[in-house]
PDB file of C-alpha atoms in Angstrom:
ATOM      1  CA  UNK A1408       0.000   0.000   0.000  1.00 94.00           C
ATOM      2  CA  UNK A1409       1.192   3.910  -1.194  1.00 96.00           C
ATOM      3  CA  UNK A1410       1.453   6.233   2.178  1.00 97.00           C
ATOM      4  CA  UNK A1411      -1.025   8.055  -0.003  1.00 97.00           C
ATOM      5  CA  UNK A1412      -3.012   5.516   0.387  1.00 98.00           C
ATOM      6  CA  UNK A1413      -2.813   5.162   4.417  1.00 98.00           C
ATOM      7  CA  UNK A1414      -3.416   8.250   4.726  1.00 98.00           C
ATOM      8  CA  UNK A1415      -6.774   8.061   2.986  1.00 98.00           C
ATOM      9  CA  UNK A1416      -7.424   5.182   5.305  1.00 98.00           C
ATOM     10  CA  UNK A1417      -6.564   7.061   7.995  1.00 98.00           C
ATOM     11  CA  UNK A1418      -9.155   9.588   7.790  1.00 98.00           C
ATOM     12  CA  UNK A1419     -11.652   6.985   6.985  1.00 99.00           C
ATOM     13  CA  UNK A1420     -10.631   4.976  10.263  1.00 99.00           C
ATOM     14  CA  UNK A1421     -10.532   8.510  12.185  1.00 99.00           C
ATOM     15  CA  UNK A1422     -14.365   9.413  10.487  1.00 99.00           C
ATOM     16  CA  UNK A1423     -15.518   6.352  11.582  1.00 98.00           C
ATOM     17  CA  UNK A1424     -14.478   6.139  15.168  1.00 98.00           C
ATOM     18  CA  UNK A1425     -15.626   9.865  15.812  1.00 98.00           C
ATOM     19  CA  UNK A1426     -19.227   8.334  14.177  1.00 98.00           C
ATOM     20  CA  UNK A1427     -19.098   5.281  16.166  1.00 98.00           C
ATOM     21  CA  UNK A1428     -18.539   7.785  19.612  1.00 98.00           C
ATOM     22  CA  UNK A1429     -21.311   9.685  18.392  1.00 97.00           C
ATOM     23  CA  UNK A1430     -23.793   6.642  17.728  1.00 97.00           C
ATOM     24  CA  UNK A1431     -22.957   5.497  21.130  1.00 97.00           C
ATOM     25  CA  UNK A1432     -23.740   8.312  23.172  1.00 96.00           C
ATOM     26  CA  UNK A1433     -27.141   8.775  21.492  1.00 95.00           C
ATOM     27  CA  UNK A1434     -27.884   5.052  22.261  1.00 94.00           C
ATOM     28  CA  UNK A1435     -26.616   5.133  26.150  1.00 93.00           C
ATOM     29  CA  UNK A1436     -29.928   6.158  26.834  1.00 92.00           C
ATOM     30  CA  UNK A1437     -33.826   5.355  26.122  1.00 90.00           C
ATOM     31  CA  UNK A1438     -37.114   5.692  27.190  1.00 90.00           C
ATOM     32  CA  UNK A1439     -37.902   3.190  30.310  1.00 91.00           C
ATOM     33  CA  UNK A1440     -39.570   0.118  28.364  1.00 90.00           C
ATOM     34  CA  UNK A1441     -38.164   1.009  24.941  1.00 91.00           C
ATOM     35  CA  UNK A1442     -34.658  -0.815  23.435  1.00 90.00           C
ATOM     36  CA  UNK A1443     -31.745   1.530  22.127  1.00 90.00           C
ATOM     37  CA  UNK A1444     -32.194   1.824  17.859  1.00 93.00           C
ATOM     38  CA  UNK A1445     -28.624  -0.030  18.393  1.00 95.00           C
ATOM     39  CA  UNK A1446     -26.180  -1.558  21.035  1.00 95.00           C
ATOM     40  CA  UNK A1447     -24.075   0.027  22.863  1.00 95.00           C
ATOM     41  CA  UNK A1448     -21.911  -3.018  23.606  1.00 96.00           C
ATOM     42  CA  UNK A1449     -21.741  -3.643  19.705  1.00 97.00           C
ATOM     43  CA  UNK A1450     -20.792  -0.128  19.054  1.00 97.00           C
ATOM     44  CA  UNK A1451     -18.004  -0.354  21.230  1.00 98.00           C
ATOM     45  CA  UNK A1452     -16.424  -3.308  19.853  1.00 98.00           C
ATOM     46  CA  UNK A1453     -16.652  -2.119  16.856  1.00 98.00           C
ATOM     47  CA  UNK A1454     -15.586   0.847  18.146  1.00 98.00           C
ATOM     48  CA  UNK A1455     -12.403  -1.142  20.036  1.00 98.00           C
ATOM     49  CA  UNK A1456     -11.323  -2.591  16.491  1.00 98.00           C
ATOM     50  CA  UNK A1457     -11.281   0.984  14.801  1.00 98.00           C
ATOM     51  CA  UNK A1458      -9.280   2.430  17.208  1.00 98.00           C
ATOM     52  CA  UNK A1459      -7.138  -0.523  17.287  1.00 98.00           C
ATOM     53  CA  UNK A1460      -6.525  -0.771  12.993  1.00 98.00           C
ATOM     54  CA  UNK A1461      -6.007   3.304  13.613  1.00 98.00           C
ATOM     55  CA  UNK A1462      -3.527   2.760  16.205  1.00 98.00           C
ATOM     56  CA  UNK A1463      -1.280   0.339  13.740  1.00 98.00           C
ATOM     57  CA  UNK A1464      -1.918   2.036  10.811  1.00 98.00           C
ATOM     58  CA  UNK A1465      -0.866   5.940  12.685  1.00 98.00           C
ATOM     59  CA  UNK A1466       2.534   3.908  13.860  1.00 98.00           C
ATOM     60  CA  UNK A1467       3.212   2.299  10.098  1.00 98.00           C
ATOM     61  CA  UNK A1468       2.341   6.020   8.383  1.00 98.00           C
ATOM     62  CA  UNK A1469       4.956   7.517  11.072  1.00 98.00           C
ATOM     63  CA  UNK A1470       7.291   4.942  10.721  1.00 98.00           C
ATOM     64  CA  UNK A1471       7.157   5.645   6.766  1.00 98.00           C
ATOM     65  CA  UNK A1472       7.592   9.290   7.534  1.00 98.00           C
ATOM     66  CA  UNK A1473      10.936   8.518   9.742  1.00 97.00           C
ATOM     67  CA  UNK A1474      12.462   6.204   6.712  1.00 97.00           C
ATOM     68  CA  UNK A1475      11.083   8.145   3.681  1.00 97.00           C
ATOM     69  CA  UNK A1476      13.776  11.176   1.990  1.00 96.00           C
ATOM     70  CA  UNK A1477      12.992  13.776  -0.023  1.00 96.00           C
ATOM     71  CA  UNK A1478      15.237  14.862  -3.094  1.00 94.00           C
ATOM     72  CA  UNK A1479      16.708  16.996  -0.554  1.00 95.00           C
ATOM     73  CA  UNK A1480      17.854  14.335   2.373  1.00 96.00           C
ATOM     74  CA  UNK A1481      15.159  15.541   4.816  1.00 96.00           C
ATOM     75  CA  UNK A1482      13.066  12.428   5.990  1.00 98.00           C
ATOM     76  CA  UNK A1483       9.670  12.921   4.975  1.00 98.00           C
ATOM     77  CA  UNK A1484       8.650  13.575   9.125  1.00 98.00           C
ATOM     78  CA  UNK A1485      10.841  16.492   8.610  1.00 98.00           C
ATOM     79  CA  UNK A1486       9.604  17.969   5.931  1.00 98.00           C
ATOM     80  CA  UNK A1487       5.905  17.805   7.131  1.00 98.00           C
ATOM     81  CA  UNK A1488       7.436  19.913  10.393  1.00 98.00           C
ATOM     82  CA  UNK A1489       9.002  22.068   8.357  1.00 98.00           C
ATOM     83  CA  UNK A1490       5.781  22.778   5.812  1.00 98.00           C
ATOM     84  CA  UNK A1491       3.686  23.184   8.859  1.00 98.00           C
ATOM     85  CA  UNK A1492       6.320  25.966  10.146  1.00 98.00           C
ATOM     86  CA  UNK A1493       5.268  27.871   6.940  1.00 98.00           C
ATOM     87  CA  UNK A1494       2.231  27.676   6.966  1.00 98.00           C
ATOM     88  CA  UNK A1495       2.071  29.050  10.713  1.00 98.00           C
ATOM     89  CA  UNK A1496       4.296  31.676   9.695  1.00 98.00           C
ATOM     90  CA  UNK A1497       2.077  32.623   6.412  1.00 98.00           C
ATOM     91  CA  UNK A1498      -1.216  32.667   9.130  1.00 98.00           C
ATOM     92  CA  UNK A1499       0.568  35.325  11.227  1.00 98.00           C
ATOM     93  CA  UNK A1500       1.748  37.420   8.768  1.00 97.00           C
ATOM     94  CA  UNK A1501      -1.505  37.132   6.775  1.00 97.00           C
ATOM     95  CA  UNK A1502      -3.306  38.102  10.290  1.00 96.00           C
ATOM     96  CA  UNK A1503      -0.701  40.885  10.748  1.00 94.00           C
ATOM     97  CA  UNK A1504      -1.694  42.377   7.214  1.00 94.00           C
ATOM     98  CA  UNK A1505      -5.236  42.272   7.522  1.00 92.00           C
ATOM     99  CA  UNK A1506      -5.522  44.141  11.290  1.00 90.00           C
ATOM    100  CA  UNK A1507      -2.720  46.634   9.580  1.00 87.00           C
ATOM    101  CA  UNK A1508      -5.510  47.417   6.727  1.00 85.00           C
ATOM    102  CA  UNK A1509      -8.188  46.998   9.374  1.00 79.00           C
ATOM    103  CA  UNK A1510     -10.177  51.018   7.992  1.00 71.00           C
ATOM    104  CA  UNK A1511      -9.292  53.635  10.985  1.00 71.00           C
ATOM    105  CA  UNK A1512     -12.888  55.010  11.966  1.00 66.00           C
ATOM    106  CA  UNK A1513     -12.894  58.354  13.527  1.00 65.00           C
ATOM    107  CA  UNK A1514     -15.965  60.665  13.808  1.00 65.00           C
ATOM    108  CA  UNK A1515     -14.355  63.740  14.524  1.00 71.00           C
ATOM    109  CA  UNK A1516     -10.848  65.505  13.364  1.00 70.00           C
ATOM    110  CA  UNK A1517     -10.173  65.705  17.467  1.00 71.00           C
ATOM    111  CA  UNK A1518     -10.604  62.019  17.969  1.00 76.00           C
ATOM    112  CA  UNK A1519      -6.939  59.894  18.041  1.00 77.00           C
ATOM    113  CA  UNK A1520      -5.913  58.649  14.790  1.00 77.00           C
ATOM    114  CA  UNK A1521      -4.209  55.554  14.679  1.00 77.00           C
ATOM    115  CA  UNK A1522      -1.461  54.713  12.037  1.00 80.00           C
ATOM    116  CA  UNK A1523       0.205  51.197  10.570  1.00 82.00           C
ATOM    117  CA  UNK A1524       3.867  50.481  12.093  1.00 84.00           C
ATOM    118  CA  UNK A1525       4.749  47.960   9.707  1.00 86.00           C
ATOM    119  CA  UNK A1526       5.198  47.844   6.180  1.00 89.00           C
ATOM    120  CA  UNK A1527       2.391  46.190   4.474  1.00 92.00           C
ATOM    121  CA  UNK A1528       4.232  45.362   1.271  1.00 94.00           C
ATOM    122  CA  UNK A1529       7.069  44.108   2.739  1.00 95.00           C
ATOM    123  CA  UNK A1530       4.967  41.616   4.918  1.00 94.00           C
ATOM    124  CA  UNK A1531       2.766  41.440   1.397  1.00 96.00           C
ATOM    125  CA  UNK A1532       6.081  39.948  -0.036  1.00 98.00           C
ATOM    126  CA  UNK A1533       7.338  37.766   2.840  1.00 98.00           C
ATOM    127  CA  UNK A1534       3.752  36.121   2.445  1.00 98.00           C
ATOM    128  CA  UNK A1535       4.640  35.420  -1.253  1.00 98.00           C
ATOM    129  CA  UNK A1536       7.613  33.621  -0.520  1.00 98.00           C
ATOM    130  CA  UNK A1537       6.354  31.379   2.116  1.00 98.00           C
ATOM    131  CA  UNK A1538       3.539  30.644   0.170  1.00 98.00           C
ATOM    132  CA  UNK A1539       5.597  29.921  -2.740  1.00 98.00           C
ATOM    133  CA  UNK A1540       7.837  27.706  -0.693  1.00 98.00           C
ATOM    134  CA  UNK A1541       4.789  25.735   0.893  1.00 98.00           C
ATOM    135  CA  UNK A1542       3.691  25.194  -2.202  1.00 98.00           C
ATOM    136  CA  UNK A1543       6.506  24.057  -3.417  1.00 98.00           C
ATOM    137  CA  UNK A1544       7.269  21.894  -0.328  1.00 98.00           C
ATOM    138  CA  UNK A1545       4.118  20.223  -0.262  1.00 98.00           C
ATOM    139  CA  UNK A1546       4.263  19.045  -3.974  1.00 97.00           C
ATOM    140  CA  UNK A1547       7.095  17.520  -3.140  1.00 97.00           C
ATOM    141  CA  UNK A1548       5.791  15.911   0.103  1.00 98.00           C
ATOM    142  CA  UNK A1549       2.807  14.914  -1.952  1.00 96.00           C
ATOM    143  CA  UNK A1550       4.920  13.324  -5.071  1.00 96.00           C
ATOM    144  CA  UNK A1551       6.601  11.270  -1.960  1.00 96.00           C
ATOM    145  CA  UNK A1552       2.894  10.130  -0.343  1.00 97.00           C
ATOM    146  CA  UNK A1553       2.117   8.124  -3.355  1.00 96.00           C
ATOM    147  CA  UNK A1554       5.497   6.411  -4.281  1.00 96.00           C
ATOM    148  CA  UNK A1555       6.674   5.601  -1.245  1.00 97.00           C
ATOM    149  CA  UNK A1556       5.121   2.169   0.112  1.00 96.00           C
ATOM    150  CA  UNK A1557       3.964   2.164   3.759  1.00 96.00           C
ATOM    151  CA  UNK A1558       6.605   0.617   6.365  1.00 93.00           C
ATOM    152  CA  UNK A1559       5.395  -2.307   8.516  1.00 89.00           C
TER     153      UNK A1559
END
């Protein structure tokens, strides 16, 4: 199996546990004299052997990530740390840009007028980059996800 391919099942495995918690809360309790529309106890199980397939599959899919280099010698693990770095960094800047725009609303000439202390276009062209690089990172990280086969 491709990693890209575990990590499809992984979402279906997480999905399916978070629908399995849901149907069993709803069926914990009933009217006195009526049945639950299913059991509990069943739920569970199946609930158990979700969360235990997850379990293996989350180790193999990190596993993969520790033994898995991209073009550059970074192990795949590393490169997902590194694409989520900018991405956080592209959030803040993005959230930095949009307060620094944010329209200054004053009703009268007397009333304290507030002005940016950063400069928008640089920050405008830092976000560029990073976006560029994520971008660029993650097609790379993606290419790996369905070439590489998943580690047992």
């Amino acid at each position: 199996m491709k990693l890209a391919e575990a990590l499809l099942l992984r979402s279906e495995y997480q999905q399916k546990s978070e629908n399995l918690r849901n149907r069993i809360l709803q069926n914990l309790k009933t009217q006195e004299g009526e049945p639950p529309h299913e059991d509990p106890n069943l739920l569970l199980l199946e609930f158990e052997e979700i969360s235990s397939q997850l379990t293996r599959l989350i180790k193999q899919i990190h596993r993969t990530n520790a033994l898995a280099l991209l073009p550059d010698g970074r192990t795949l693990g590393d490169a997902l740390i590194d694409r989520d770095d900018l991405l956080k960094s592209r959030q803040l800047l993005s959230t930095i840009v949009e307060n620094a725009n944010e329209a200054d609303y004053r009703l009268t000439r007397t009333e304290i007028k507030m002005t940016v202390t950063v400069s928008i276009a640089d920050f405008q062209k830092k976000i560029d980059q990073l976006s560029k690089a994520f971008r660029q990172l993650d097609t790379q990280i993606q290419g790996i996800n369905w070439t590489v086969e998943l580690a047992e």
